[in-house]
XYZ file of C-alpha atoms in Angstrom:
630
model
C 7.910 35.250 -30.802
C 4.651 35.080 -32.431
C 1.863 33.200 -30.237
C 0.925 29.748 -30.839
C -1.752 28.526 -33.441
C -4.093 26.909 -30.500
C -3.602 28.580 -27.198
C -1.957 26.030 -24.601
C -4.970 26.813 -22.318
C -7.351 25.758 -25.282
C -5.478 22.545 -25.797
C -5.473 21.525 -22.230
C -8.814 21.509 -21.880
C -9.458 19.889 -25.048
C -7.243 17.288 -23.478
C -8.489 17.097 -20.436
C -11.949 16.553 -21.758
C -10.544 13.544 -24.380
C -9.007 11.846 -21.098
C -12.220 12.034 -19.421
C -13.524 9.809 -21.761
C -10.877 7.516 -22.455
C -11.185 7.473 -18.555
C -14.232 6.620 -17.941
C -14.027 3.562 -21.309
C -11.306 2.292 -19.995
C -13.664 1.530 -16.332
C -16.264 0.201 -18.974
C -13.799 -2.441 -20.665
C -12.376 -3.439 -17.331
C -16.059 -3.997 -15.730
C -16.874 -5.786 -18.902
C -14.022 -8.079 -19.088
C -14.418 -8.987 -15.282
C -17.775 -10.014 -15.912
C -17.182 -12.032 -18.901
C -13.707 -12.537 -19.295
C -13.849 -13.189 -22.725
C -10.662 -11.934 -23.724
C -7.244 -14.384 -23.163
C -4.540 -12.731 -20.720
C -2.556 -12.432 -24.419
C -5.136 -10.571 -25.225
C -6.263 -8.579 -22.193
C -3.337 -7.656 -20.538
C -1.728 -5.445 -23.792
C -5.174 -4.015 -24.555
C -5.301 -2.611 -20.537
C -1.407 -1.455 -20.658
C -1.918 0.233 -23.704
C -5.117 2.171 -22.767
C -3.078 3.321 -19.565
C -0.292 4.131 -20.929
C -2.321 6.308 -23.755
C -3.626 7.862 -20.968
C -0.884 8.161 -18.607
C 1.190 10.593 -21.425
C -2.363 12.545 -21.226
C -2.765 13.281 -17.783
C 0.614 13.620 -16.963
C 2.633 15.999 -19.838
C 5.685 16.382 -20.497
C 5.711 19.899 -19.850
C 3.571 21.566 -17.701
C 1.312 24.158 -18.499
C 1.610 25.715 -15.182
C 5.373 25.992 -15.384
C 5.684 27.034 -19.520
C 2.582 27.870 -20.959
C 4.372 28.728 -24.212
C 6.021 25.271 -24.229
C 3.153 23.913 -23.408
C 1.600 22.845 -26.746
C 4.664 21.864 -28.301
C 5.413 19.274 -25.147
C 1.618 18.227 -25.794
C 2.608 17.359 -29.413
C 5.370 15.543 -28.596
C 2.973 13.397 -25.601
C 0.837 12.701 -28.923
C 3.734 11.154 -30.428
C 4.525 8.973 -27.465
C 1.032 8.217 -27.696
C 0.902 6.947 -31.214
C 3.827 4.914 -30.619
C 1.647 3.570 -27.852
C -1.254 2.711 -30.272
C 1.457 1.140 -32.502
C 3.271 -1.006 -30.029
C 0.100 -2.316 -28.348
C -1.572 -3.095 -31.678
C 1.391 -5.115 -32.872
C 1.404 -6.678 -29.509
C -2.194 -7.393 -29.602
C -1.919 -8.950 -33.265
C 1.033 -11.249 -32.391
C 0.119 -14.568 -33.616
C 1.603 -16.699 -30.285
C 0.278 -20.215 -32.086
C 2.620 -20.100 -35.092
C 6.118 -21.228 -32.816
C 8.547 -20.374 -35.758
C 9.623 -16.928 -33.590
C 11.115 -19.001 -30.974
C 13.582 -20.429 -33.684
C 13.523 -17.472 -36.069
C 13.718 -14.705 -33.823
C 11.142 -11.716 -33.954
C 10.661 -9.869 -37.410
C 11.777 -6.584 -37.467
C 8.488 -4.701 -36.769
C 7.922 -6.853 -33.783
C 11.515 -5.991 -31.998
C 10.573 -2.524 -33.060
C 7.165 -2.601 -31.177
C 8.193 -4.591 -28.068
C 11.145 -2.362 -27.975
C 9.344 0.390 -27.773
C 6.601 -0.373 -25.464
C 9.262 -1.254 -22.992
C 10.705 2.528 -23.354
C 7.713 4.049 -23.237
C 6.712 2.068 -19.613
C 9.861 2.920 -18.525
C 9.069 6.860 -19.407
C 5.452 6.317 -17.958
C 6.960 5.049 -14.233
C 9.170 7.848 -14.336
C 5.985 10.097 -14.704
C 3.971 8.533 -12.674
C 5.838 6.780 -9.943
C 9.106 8.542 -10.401
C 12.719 7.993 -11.213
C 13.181 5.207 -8.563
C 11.112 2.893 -9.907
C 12.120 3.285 -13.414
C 15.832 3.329 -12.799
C 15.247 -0.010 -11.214
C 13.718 -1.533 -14.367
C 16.640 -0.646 -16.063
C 18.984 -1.329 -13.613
C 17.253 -5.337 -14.445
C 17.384 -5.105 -17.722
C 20.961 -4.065 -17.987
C 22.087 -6.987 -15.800
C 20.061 -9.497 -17.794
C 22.040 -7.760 -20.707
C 25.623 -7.553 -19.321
C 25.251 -10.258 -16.686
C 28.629 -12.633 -17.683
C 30.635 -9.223 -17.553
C 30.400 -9.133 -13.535
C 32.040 -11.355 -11.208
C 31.128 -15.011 -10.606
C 29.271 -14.142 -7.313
C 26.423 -12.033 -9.361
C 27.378 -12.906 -12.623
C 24.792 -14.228 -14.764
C 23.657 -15.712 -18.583
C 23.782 -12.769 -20.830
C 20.876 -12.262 -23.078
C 20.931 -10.140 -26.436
C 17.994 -7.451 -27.014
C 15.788 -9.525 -28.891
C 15.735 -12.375 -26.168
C 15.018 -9.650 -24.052
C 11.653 -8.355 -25.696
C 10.549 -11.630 -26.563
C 10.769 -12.862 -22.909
C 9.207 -9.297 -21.078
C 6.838 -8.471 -24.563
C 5.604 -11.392 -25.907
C 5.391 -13.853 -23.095
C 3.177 -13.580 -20.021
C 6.447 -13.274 -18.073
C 8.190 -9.802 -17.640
C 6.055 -6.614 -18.479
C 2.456 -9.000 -18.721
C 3.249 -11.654 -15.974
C 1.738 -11.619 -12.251
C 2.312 -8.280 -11.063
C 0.509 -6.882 -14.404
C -2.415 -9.300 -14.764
C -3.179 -8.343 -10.784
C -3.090 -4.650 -10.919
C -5.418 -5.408 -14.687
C -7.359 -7.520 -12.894
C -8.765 -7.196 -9.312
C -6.719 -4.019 -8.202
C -8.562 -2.111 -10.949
C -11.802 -3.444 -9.654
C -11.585 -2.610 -6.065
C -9.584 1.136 -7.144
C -12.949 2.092 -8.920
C -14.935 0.461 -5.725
C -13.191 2.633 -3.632
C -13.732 5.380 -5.738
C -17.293 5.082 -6.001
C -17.567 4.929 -1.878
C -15.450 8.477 -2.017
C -17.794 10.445 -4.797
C -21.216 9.035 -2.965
C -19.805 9.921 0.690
C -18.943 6.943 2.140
C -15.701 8.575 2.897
C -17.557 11.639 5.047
C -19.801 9.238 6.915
C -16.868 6.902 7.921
C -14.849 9.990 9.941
C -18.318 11.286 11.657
C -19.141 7.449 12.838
C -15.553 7.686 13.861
C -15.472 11.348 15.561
C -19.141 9.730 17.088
C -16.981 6.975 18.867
C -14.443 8.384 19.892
C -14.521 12.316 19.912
C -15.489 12.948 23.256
C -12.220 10.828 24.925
C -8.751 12.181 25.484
C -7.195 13.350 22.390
C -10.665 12.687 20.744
C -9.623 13.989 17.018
C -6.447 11.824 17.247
C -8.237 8.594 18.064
C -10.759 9.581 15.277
C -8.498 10.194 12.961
C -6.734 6.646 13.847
C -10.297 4.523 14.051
C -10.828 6.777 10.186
C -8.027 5.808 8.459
C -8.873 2.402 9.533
C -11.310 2.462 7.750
C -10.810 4.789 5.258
C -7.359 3.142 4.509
C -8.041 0.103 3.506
C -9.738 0.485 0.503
C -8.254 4.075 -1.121
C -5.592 2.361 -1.823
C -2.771 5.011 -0.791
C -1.745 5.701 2.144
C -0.790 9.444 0.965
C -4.146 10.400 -0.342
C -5.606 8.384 2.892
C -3.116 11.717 4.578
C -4.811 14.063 2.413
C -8.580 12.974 2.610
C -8.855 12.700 6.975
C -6.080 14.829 7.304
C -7.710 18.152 5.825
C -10.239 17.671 8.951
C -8.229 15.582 11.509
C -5.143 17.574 11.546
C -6.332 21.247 12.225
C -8.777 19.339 15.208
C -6.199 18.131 16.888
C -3.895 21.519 16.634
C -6.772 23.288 18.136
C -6.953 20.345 20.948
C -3.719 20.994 22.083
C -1.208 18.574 19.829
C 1.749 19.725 18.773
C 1.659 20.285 14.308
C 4.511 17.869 14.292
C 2.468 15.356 16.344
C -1.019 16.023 14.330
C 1.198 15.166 11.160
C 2.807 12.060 12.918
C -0.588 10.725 14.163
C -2.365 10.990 10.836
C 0.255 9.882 8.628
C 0.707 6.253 11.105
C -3.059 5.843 11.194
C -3.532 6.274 7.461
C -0.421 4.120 6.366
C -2.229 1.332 8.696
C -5.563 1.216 6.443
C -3.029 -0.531 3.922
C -3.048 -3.331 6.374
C -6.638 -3.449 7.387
C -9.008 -6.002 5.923
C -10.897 -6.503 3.989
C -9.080 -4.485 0.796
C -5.778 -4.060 1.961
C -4.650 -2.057 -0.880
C -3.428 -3.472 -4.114
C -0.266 -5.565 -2.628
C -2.759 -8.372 -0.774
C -4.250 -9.421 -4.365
C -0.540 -9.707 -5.263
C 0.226 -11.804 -1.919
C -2.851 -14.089 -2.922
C -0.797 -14.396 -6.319
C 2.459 -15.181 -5.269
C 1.697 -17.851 -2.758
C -1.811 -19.351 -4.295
C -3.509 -18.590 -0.904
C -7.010 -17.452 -1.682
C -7.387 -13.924 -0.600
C -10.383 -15.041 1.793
C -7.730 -17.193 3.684
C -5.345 -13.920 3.869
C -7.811 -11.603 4.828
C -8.960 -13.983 8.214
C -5.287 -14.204 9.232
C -5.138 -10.388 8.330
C -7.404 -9.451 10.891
C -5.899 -10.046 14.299
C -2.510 -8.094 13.203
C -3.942 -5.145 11.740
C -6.227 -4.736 15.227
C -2.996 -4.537 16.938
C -1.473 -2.266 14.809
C -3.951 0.373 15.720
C -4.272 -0.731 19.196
C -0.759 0.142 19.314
C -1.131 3.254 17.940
C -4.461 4.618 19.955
C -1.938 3.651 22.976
C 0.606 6.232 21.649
C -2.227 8.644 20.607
C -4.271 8.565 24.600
C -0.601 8.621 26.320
C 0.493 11.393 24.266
C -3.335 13.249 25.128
C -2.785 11.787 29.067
C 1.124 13.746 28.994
C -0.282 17.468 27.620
C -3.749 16.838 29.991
C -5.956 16.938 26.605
C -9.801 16.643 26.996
C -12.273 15.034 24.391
C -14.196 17.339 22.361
C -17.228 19.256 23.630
C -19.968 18.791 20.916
C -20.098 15.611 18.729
C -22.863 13.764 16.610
C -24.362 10.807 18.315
C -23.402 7.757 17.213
C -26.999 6.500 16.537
C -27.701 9.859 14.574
C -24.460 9.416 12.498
C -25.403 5.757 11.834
C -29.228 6.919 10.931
C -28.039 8.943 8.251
C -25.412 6.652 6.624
C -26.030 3.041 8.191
C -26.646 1.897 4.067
C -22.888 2.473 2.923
C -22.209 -0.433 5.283
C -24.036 -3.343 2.783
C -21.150 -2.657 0.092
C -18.343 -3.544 2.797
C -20.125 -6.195 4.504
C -21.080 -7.990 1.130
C -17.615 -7.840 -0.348
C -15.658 -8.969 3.265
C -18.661 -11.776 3.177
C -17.855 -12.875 -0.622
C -14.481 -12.829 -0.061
C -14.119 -14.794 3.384
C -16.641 -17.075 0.873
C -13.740 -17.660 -1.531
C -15.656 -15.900 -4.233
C -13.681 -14.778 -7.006
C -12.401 -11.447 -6.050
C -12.475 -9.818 -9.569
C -16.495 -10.663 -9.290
C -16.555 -9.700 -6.039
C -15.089 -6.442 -6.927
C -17.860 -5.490 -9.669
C -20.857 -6.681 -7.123
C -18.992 -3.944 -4.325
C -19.339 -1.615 -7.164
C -22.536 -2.349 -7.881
C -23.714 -2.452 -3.876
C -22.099 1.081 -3.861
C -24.615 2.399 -6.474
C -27.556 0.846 -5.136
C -26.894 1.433 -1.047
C -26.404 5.285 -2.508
C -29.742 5.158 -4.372
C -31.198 4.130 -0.999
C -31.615 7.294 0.635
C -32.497 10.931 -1.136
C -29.658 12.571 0.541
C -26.911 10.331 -1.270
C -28.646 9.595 -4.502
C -25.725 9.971 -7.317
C -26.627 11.306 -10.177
C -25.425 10.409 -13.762
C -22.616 13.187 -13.302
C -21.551 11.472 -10.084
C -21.709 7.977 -11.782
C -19.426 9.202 -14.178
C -17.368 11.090 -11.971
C -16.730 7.882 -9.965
C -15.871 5.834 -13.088
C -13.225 8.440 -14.400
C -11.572 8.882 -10.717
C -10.827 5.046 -10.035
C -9.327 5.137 -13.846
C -7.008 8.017 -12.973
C -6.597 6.146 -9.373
C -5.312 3.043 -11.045
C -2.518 4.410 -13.380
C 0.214 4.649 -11.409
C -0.662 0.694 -9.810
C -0.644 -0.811 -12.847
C 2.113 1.272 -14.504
C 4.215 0.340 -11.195
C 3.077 -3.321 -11.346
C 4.243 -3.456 -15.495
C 7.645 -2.157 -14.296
C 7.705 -4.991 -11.499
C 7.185 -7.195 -14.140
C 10.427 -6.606 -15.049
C 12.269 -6.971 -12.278
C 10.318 -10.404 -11.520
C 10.961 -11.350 -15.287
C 14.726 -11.024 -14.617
C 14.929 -12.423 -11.899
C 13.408 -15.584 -13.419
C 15.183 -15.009 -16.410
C 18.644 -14.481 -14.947
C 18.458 -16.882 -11.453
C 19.712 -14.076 -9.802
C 16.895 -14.408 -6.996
C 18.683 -17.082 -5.672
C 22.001 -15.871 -5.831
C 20.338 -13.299 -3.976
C 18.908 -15.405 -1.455
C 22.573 -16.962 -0.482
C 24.330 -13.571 -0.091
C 21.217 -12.745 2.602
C 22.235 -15.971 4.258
C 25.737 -15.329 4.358
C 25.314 -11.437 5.498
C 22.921 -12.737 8.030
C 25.260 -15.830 9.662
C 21.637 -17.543 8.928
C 20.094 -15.797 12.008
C 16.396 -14.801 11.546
C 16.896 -11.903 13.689
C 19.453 -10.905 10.940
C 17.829 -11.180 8.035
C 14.330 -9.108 9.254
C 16.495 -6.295 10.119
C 18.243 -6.656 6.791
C 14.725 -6.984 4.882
C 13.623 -4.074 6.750
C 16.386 -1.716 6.313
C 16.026 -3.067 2.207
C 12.172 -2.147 2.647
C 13.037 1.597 3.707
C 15.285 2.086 1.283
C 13.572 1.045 -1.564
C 10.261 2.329 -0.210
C 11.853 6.102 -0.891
C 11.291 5.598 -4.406
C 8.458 2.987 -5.097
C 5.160 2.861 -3.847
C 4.081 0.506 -1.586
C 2.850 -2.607 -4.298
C 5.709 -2.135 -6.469
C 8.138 -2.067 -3.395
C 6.146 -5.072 -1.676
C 6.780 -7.385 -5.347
C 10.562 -6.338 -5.631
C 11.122 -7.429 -2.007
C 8.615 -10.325 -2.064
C 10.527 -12.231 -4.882
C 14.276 -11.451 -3.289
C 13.708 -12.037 0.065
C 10.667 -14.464 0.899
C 13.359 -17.577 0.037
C 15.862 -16.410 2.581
C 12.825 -16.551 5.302
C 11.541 -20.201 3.974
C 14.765 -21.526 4.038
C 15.453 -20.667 7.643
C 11.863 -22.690 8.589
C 9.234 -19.152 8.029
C 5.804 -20.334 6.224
C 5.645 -19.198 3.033
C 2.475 -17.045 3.802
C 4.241 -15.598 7.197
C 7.082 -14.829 4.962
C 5.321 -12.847 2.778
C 2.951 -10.797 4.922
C 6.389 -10.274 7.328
C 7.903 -8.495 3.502
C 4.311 -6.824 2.864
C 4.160 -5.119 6.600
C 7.935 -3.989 6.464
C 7.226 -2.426 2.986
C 4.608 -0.113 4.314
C 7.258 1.089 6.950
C 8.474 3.807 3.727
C 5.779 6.169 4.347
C 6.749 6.848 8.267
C 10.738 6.195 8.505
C 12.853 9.330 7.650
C 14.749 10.557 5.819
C 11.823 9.966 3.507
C 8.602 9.576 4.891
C 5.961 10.887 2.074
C 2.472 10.467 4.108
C 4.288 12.244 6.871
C 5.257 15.112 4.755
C 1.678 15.015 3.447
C 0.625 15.194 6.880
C 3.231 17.955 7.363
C 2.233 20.206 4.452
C -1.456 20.226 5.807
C -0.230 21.032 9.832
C 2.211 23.499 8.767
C 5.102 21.456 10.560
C 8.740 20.485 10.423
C 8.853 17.388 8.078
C 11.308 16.039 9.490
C 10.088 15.978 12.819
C 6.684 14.807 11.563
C 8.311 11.588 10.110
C 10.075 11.373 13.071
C 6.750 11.355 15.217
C 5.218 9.220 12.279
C 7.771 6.339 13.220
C 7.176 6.697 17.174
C 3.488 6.040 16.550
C 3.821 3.515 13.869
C 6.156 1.074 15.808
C 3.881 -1.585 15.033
C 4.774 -2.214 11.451
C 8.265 -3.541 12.952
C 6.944 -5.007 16.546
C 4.424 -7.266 14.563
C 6.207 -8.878 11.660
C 8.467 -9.855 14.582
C 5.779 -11.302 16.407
C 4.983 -13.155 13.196
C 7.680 -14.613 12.899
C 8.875 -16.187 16.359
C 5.075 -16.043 17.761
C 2.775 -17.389 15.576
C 0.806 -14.196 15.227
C -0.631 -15.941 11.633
C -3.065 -18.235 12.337
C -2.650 -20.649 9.594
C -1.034 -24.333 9.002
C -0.009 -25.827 11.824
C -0.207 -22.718 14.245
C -2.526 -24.271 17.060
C -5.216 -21.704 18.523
C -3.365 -22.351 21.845
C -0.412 -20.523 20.805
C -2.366 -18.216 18.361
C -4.094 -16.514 21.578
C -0.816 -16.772 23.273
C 1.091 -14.777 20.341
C -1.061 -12.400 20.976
C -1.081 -12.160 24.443
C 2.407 -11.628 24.587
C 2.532 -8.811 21.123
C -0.249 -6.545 23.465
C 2.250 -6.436 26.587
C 5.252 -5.641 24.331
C 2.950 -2.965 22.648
C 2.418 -1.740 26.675
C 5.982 -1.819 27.448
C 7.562 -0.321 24.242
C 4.458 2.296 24.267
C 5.356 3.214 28.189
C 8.929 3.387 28.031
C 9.132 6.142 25.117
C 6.736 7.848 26.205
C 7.582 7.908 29.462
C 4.279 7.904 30.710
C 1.471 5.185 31.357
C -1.101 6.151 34.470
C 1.314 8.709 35.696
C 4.992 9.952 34.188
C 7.577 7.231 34.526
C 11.388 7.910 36.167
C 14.067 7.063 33.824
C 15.361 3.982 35.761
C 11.263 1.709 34.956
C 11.651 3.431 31.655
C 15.002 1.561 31.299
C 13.429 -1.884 32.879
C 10.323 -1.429 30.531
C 12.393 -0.894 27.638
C 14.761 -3.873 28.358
C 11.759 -6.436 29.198
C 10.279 -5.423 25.937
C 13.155 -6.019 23.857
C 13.607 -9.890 26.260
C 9.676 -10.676 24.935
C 10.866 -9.807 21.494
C 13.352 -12.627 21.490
C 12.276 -16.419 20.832
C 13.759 -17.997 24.004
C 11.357 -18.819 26.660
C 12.731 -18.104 29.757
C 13.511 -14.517 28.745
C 10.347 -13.864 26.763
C 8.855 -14.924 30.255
C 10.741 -13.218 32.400
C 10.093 -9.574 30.134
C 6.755 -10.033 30.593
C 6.435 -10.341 34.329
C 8.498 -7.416 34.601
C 6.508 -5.050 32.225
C 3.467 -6.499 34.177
C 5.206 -5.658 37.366
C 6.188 -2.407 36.437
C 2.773 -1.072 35.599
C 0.878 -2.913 38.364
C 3.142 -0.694 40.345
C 2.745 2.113 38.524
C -0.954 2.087 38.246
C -1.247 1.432 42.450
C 1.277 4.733 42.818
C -0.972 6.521 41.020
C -3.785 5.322 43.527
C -1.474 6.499 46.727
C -0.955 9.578 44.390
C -4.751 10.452 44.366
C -5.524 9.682 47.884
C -3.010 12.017 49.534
């Protein structure tokens, strides 16, 4: 076979460079159109979808060059072709005229079915790129009920609509493929990706694990509470909780190894703290902007009531982390930066987090806030000589939250469908009554269903897209048995984080895995010990009053959260077996069945579990006294 007319490594790079641009334009429009928002959401929304998509088929080809370098260019031809069809579908989209009504009687001419249909097959083949198979097989899972709907039985049957009804309703509506989940991820989530990435290329991300190896490196286990307090940080505003693995795990992980944890536990400890920065304030990844959304809550208002949880959360797991380091008699580390030296050299990138948590608690728009975090970035960096970006950097950081961003807004487009169908069809509530009947109409019930619903469909969808599927089936069933409509949804938005540390598939554990060299399985496995919280808390939430807001009074606020930090202490002692000294099985037992009495609603018990897990280590903590005296 002769060789190819352009060499597959010639073409990639040629590529590679033309995606760097439309990268780092596509950052440009979006800054642009948050400031002035000058274009309609008719408008705005196809222009963003198509410039991902256009640059979705770049970055990620059909075949790789890696695997068939002789395929190679031929796959790339045939990525150009999905990407003209791209150009084509979003410029017929774009040119729709939405004031002339005579489509809703008429029906859509032929070259608009052609387009819409299209664009919804190539997002479809985009998810399965980006976010995988899941996720797309989802979207069409939708969109062949809301075609075949009347063919099922009468409990899920549904109104039937033809192809064209389809397209119209997901294409050229803001419903479907441009509705809520799309106009978010266009929106703000695009904002605060490239924030985020312009704190990593200036090296906010380096100075946030020293400040946290300068607080707590020299404790017990002092790389694994590091790596918890750095994800913490770190966490919340990547965005993933896998590359959140990656970035602190690289340096975390090997630490702790050399400390004395066990790979498996290294993995398990990184992957819980780094899933937790999706819950810490003030980003919260992509899926609070949605939450805002869905329940017209102003993020500020979220954030506040966000705070309290996500503390305990990562109480909970520094608990695991110092009993584990207590049980294998680990020191703290011997040489460590002083915290006042750390803060000396990097106190500046603190002005773009406090300005943006200040604006937003301020119930500033968040878009707007987004573009002045950007901007505090570049100026805090141009503060000192050491972090001064250059024009390189500048552009590095504008082309990395771009490539950051596809797979959100890709995700959110195929969401769109799901919520569009749901709308469309009425199957949500439908839904709703077969949770109620499954459940008896028990609370207890329907968490544990919503939770097992948020594993499963966490194995395939990331944690937005999984959050939104969830968020629009299940939040009803929680109203209608008395759960505020903002508890209800940040009880679905903690369980869908529990994904990425509940085997069988646990991804930031298996990160986490890859980089210790451990079992996977028994990474995840640690992974879920550690990151117990995700399941104590929405609990808490929901019988407790853990979310201060409505008619929550401060008076049982404080007392919710009393009573979460001794379940925390009694779930935390009773697997591990070990709180000031080791534990015999029989207070194990008594720890383990007080904790699950506080987790239930009724008074008596909930007070009864809590004077015993008090008792219990009051005793414990005075035998350890009589211990050290003899």
């Amino acid at each position: 076979m002769s060789a190819p007319l352009i060499s597959g490594r010639y073409l990639s790079d040629q590529l590679v460079q033309v995606a760097s641009l439309i990268a780092i334009s596509l950052s440009v429009f979006q800054l642009w159109q948050g400031a002035t928002a000058d274009l309609p959401a008719t408008s705005f929304r196809p222009i963003h979808l198509t410039w991902v998509l256009v640059l979705v088929f770049l970055v990620y080809p059909s075949i790789k060059h890696e695997t068939s370098p002789r395929l190679y260019p031929i796959g790339r031809l045939i990525d150009l072709g999905l990407i003209a069809a791209v150009i084509f579908s979003g410029w017929t989209i774009l040119t729709f005229d939405y004031d002339d009504m005579s489509f809703l009687f008429d029906g859509l001419n032929l070259q608009d079915r052609i387009a819409g249909g299209l664009l919804l097959l190539l997002l479809l083949e985009a998810t399965r790129r980006t976010v995988g198979i899941v996720m797309a097989g989802i979207a069409i899972f939708f969109l062949t009920y809301a075609m075949f709907g009347d063919l099922l039985p009468s409990v899920v049957a549904s109104k039937s609509f033809s192809l064209e009804e389809i397209i119209r309703f997901h294409i050229f509506s803001t419903n479907g493929v441009f509705g809520a989940p799309l106009a978010i991820a266009a929106g703000v989530v695009f904002i605060f990706v490239l924030f985020g990435a312009f704190l990593q290329v200036c090296g906010a991300g380096q100075f946030f694990i020293d400040c946290a190896f300068a607080i707590a490196g020299k404790y017990r286990g002092g790389p694994a509470k590091a790596s918890v307090i750095a994800s913490a940080a770190l966490g919340s505003i990547s965005g993933s909780a896998i590359a959140n693995t990656v970035t602190t795990g690289a340096l975390t992980i090997p630490m702790m190894k050399k400390l004395g944890y066990r790979p498996e536990e290294a993995a398990g400890i990184e992957a819980s703290a780094s899933t937790g920065g999706q819950i810490m304030p003030p980003v919260m990844g992509a899926g609070a902007f949605v939450m805002a959304q869905f329940t017209g809550i102003a993020y500020g208002d979220i954030l506040l009531v966000s705070i309290a949880p996500a503390i305990l959360y990562f109480a909970c797991t520094l608990l695991y982390v110092h009993l584990m380091a207590c049980k294998l008699n680990l020191k703290g580390m011997d040489r460590i930066e002083q915290f006042s030296t750390v803060m000396a050299k990097g106190w500046h990138f603190l002005i773009p987090l406090i300005l943006i948590t200040s604006l937003l608690v301020l119930s500033y728009s968040p878009v707007l806030v987004g573009i002045a975090g950007c901007a505090a970035v570049i100026f805090s960096a141009m503060c000192r000589k050491s972090t001064r970006i250059t024009l390189s950097t500048f552009f590095s950081g504008m082309k990395q939250g771009a490539l950051q961003a596809l797979p959100i807004s890709v995700a959110c487009g195929s969401a769109g469908i799901v919520v569009g169908v749901v709308g469309q069809t009425g199957i949500g509530l439908q839904f709703t009554q077969f949770l109620m009947v499954l459940s008896s109409g028990y609370l207890w019930s329907v968490l544990a269903l919503i939770a097992f619903a948020a594993v499963i469909l966490g194995m395939g969808l990331p944690v937005t897209a999984a959050y939104i599927v969830l968020s629009i089936m299940a939040v009803p069933s929680l109203t209608e048995l008395g759960v505020d409509l903002l508890t209800a949804h940040m009880i679905v938005f903690w369980l869908s984080q529990t994904s990425n540390v509940t085997p069988p598939i646990a991804l930031a554990a298996f990160a986490g895995a890859a980089i210790a060299k451990a079992s996977p399985m028994k990474s995840a496995i640690q992974a879920f010990k550690l990151s117990q919280g995700f399941f104590i808390i929405p609990a808490m939430m929901a019988f407790s009053g853990l979310i201060f807001y409505g008619e929550v009074s401060l008076t049982s606020y404080f007392y919710a959260i009393f009573i979460t930090i001794i379940l925390i202490l009694g779930f935390a002692a009773s697997i591990e077996g070990f709180f000031f000294h080791p534990l015999p099985v029989w207070q194990r037992l008594l720890l383990l069945s007080a904790s699950l009495s506080i987790l239930l609603s009724q008074d008596t018990l909930r007070l009864i579990g809590i004077i015993m897990v008090g008792i219990i280590l009051i005793y414990d903590f005075f035998n350890k006294k009589k211990t050290q005296s003899k």
